[in-house]
mmCIF file of C-alpha atoms in Angstrom:
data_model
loop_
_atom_site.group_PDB
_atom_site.id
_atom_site.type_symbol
_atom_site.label_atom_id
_atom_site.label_comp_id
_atom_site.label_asym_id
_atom_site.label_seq_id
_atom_site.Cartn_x
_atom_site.Cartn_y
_atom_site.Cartn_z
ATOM 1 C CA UNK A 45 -1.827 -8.529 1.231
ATOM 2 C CA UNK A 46 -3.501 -5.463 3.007
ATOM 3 C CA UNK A 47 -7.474 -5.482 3.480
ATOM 4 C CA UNK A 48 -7.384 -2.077 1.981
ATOM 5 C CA UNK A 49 -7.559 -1.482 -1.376
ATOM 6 C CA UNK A 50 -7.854 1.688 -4.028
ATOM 7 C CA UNK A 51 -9.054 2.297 -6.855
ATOM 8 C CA UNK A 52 -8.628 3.154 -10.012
ATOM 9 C CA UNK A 53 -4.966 1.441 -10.416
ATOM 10 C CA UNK A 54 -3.177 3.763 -12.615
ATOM 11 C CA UNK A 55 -4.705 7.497 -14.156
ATOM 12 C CA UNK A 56 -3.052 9.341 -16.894
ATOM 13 C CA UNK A 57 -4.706 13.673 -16.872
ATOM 14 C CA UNK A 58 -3.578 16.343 -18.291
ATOM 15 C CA UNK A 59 -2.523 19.770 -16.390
ATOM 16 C CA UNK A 60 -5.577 21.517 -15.049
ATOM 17 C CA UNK A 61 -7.662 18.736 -14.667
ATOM 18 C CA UNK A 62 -9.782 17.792 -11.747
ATOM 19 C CA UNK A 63 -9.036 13.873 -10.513
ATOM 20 C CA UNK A 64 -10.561 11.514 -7.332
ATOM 21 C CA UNK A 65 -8.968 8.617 -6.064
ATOM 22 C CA UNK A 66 -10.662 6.050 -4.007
ATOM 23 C CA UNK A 67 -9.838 3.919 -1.386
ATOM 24 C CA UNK A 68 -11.186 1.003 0.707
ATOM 25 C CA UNK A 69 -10.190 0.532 4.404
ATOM 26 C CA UNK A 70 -8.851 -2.492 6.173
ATOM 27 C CA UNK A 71 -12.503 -3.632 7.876
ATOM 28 C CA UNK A 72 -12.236 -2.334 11.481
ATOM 29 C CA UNK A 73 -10.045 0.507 10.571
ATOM 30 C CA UNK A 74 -11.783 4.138 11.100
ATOM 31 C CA UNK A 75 -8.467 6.361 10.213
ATOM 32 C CA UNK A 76 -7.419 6.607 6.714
ATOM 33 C CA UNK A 77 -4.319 8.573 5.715
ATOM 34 C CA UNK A 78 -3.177 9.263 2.116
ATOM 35 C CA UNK A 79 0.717 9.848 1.120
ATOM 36 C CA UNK A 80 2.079 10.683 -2.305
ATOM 37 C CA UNK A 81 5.181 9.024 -3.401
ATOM 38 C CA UNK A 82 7.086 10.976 -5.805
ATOM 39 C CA UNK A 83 9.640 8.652 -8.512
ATOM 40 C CA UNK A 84 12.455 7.356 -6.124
ATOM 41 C CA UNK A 85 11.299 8.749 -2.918
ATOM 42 C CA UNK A 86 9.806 8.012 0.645
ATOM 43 C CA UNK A 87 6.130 8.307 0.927
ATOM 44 C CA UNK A 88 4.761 12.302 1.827
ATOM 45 C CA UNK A 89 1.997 12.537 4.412
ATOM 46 C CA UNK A 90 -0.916 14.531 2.722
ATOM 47 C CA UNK A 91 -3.811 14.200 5.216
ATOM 48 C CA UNK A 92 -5.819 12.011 7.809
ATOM 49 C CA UNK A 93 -9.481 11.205 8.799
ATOM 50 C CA UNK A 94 -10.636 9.600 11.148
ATOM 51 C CA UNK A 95 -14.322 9.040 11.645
ATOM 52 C CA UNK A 96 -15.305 11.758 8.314
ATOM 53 C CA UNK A 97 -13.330 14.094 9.894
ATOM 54 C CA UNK A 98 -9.666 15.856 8.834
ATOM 55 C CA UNK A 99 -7.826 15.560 11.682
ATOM 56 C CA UNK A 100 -4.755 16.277 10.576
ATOM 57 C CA UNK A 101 -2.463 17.680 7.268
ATOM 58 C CA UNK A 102 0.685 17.952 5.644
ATOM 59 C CA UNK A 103 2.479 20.082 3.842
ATOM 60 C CA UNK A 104 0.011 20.622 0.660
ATOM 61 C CA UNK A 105 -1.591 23.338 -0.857
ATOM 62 C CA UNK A 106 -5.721 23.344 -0.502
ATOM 63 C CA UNK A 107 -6.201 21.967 -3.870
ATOM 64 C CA UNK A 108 -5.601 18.655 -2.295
ATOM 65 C CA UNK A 109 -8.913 17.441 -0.003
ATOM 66 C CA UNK A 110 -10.349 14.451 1.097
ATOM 67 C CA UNK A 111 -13.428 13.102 1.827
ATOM 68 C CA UNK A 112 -14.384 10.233 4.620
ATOM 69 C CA UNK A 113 -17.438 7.918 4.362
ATOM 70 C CA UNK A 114 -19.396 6.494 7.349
ATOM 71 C CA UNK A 115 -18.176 2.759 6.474
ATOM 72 C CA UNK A 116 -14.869 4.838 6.764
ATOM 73 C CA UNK A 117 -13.914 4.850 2.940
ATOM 74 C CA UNK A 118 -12.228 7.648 1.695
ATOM 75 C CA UNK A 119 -11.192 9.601 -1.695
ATOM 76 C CA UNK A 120 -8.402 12.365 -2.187
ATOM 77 C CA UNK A 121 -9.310 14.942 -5.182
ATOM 78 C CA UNK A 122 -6.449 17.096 -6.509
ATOM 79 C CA UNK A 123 -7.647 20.360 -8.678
ATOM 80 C CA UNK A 124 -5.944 21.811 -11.116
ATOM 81 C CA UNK A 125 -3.636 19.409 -11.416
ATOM 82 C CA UNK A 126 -0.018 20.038 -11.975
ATOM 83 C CA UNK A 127 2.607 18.440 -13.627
ATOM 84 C CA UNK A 128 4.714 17.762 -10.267
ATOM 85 C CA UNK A 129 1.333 15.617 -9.108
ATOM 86 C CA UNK A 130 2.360 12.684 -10.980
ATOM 87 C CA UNK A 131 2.992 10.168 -8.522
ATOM 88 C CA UNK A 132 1.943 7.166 -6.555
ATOM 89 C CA UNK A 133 -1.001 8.061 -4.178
ATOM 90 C CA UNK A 134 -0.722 5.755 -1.300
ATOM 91 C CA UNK A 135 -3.660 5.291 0.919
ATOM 92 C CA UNK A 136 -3.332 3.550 4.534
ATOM 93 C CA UNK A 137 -5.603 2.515 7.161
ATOM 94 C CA UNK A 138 -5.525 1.583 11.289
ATOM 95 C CA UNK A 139 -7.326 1.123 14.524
ATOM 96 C CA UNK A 140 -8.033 4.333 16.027
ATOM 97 C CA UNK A 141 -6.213 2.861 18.971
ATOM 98 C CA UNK A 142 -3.113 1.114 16.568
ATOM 99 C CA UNK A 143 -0.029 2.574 15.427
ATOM 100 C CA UNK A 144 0.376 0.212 12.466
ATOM 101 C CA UNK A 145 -0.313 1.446 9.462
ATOM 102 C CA UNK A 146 -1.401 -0.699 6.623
ATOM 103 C CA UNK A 147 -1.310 0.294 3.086
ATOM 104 C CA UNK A 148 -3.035 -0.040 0.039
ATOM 105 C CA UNK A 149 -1.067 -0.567 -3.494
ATOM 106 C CA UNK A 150 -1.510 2.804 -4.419
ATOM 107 C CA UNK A 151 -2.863 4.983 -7.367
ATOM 108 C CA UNK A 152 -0.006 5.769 -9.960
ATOM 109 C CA UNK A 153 -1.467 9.412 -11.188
ATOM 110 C CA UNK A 154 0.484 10.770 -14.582
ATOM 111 C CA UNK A 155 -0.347 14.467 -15.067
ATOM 112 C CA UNK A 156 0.657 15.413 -18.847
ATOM 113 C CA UNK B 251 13.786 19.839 6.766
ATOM 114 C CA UNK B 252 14.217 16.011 6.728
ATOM 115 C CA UNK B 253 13.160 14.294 9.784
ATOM 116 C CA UNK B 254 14.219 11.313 9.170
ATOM 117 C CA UNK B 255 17.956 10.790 6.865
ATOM 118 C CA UNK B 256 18.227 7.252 5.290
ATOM 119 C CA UNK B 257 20.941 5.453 4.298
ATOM 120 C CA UNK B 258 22.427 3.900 2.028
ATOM 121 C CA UNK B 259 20.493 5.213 -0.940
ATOM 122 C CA UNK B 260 21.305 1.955 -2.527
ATOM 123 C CA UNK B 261 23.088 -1.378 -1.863
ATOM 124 C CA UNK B 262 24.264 -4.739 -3.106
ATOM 125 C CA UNK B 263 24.765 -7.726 -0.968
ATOM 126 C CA UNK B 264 25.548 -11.217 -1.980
ATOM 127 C CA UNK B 265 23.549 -14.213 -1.005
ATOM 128 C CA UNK B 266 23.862 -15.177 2.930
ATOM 129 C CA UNK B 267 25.187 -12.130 3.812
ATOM 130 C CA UNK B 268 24.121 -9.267 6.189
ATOM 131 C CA UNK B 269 22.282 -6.028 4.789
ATOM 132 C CA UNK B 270 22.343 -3.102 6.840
ATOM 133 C CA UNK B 271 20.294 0.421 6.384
ATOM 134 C CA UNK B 272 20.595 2.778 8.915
ATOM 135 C CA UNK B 273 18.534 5.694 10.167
ATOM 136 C CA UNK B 274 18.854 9.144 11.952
ATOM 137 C CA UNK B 275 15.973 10.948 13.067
ATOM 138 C CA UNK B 276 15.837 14.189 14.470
ATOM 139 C CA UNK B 277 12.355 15.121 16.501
ATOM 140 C CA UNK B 278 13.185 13.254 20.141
ATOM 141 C CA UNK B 279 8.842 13.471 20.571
ATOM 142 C CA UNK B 280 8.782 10.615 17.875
ATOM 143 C CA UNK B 281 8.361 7.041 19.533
ATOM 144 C CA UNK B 282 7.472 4.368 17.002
ATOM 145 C CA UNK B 283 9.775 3.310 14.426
ATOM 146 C CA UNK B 284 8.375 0.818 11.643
ATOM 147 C CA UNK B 285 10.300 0.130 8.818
ATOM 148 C CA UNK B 286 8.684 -1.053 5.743
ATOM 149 C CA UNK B 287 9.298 -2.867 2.462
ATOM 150 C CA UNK B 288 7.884 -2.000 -0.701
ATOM 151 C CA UNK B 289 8.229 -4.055 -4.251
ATOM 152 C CA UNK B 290 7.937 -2.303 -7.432
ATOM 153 C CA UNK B 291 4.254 -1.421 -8.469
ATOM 154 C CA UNK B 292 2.973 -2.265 -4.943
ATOM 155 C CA UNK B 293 2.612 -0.055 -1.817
ATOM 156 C CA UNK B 294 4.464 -0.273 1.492
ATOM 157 C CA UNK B 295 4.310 -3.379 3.742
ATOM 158 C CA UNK B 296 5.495 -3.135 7.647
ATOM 159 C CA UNK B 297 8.482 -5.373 8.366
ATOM 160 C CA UNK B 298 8.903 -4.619 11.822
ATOM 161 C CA UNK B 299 8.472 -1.977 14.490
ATOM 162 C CA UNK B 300 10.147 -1.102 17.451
ATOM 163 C CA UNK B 301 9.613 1.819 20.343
ATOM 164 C CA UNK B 302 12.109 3.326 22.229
ATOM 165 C CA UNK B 303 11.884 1.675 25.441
ATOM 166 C CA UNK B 304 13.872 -1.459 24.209
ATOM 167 C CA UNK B 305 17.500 -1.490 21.923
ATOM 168 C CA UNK B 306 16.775 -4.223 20.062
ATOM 169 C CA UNK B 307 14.206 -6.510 18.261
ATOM 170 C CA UNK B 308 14.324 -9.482 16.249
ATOM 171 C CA UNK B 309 12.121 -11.143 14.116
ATOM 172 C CA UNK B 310 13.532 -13.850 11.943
ATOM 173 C CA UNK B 311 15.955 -12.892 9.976
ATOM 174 C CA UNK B 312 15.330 -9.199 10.643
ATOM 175 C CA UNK B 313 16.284 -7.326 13.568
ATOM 176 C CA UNK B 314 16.499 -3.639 14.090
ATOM 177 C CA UNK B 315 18.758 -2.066 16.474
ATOM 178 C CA UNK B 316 17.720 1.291 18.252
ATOM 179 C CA UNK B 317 19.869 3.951 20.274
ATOM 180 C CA UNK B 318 18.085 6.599 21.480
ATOM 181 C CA UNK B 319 20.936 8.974 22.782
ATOM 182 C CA UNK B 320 22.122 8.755 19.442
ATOM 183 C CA UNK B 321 18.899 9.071 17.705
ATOM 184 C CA UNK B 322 19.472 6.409 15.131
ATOM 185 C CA UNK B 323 18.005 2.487 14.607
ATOM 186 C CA UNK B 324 18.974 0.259 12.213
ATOM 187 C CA UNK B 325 17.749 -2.736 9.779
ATOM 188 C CA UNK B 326 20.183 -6.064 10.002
ATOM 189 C CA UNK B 327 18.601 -8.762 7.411
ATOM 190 C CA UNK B 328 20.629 -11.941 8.385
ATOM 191 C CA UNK B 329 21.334 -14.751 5.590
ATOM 192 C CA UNK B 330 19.850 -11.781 2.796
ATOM 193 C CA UNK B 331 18.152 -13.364 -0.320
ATOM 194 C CA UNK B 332 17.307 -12.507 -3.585
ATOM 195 C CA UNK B 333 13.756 -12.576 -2.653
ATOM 196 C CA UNK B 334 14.436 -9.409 -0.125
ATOM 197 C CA UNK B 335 15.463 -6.864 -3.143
ATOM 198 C CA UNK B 336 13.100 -4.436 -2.382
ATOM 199 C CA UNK B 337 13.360 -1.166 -1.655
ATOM 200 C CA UNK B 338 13.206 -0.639 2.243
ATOM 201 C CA UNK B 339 11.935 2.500 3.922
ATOM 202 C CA UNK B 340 12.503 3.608 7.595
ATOM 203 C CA UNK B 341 9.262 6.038 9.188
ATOM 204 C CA UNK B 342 9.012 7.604 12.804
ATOM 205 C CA UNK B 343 5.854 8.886 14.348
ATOM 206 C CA UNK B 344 4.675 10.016 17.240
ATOM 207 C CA UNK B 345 1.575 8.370 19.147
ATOM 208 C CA UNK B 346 0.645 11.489 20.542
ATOM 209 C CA UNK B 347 -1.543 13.640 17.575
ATOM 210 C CA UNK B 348 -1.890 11.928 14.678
ATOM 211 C CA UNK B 349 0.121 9.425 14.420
ATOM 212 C CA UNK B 350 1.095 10.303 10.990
ATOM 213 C CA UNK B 351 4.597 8.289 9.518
ATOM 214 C CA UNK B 352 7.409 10.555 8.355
ATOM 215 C CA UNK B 353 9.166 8.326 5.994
ATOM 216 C CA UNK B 354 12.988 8.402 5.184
ATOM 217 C CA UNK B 355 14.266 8.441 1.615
ATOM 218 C CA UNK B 356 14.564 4.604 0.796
ATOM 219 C CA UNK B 357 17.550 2.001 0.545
ATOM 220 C CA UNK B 358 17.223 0.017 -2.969
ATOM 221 C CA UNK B 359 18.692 -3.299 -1.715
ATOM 222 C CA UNK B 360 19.668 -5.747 -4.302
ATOM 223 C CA UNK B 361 20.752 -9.408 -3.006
ATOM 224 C CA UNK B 362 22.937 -10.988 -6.243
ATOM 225 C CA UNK B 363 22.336 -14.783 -6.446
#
């Protein structure tokens, strides 16, 4: 088991709702990414922060932003949520100086 | 465009024997190759990791082979039990920027008793 955990477990919303995840880093760890893993496929980079900041994205629309805490916890909100959002929302955590990611169990997210 | 092409999709090994899941990767700035396992209902853990300076790395019954003029590595789990059916993922990233993982498809590996 990963130090880093999320929260809530699993989420069920219906289309145009507004929804935040949470997650926990691994202690130590000041960069926290978040994936989404559609049904049968390979995690999807979303975004990154590292020390409260976005320091990098992927390819999703602005509806999709993140927040970054000082003890380096983080949420993801989706607006207006879609039906093609339901997935598993991965978060991970690492060193600033590490190349290991480690990640959390994930947020299964059902959009109705 | 997919960065990194995974395969098999799926595959079925008996006890004892070898499981191999190969990867192709196209962006030659990439230089860390994890791949990961992941059980139903939990998230990704790393296996192993190699970088392109060596060809090969073992670690128990794992090993992953790399060729870099090729662009390609590879997963070998020796002596495969029923304990590994998972499903296994290959990433790349580079250490320069983000650092971010682009992950390949998956290989659903079932090891029959």
């Amino acid at each position: 088991e990963t130090g880093v955990t999320q929260s809530p477990t699993h989420l069920i919303k219906t289309r145009g709702q507004q929804v935040t995840l949470r997650c926990s880093s691994q202690s130590g760890h000041n960069t926290v990414s978040w994936y989404q893993q559609a049904l049968g496929q390979g995690p999807q980079f979303i975004f990154q922060y590292y020390r409260e900041e976005e320091n990098g994205r992927g390819n999703f629309p602005p509806r999709f932003s993140g927040l970054q805490f000082p003890n380096y916890s983080s949420e993801l909100n989706v607006n207006a949520l879609e039906l093609d959002d339901s997935a598993l929302y991965l978060c991970a955590s690492r060193g600033s100086q590490e190349e290991t990611q480690y990640f959390g169990p994930g947020t299964r997210l059902l959009v109705l | 465009q997919q960065q990194v092409k995974q395969s098999p999709q799926s595959l079925i090994v008996q006890k004892g024997g070898i499981s191999i899941i190969n990867c192709a990767y196209e962006n030659t700035a990439f230089d860390y190759f994890p791949w990961y396992q992941q059980f139903p209902g939990k998230g990704p853990a790393l296996l192993i990791a190699i970088r392109p300076d060596v060809s090969e790395k073992k670690e128990g019954r794992f090993t992953i082979s790399f060729n870099k003029s090729a662009k390609q590595f590879s997963l070998h789990i020796m002596d495969s039990q029923p304990g590994d059916s998972a499903t296994y993922y290959c990433a790349a990233s580079m250490r320069s920027g983000y650092s971010t993982l682009t992950f390949g498809k998956g290989t659903m590996l079932l090891v029959s008793p």
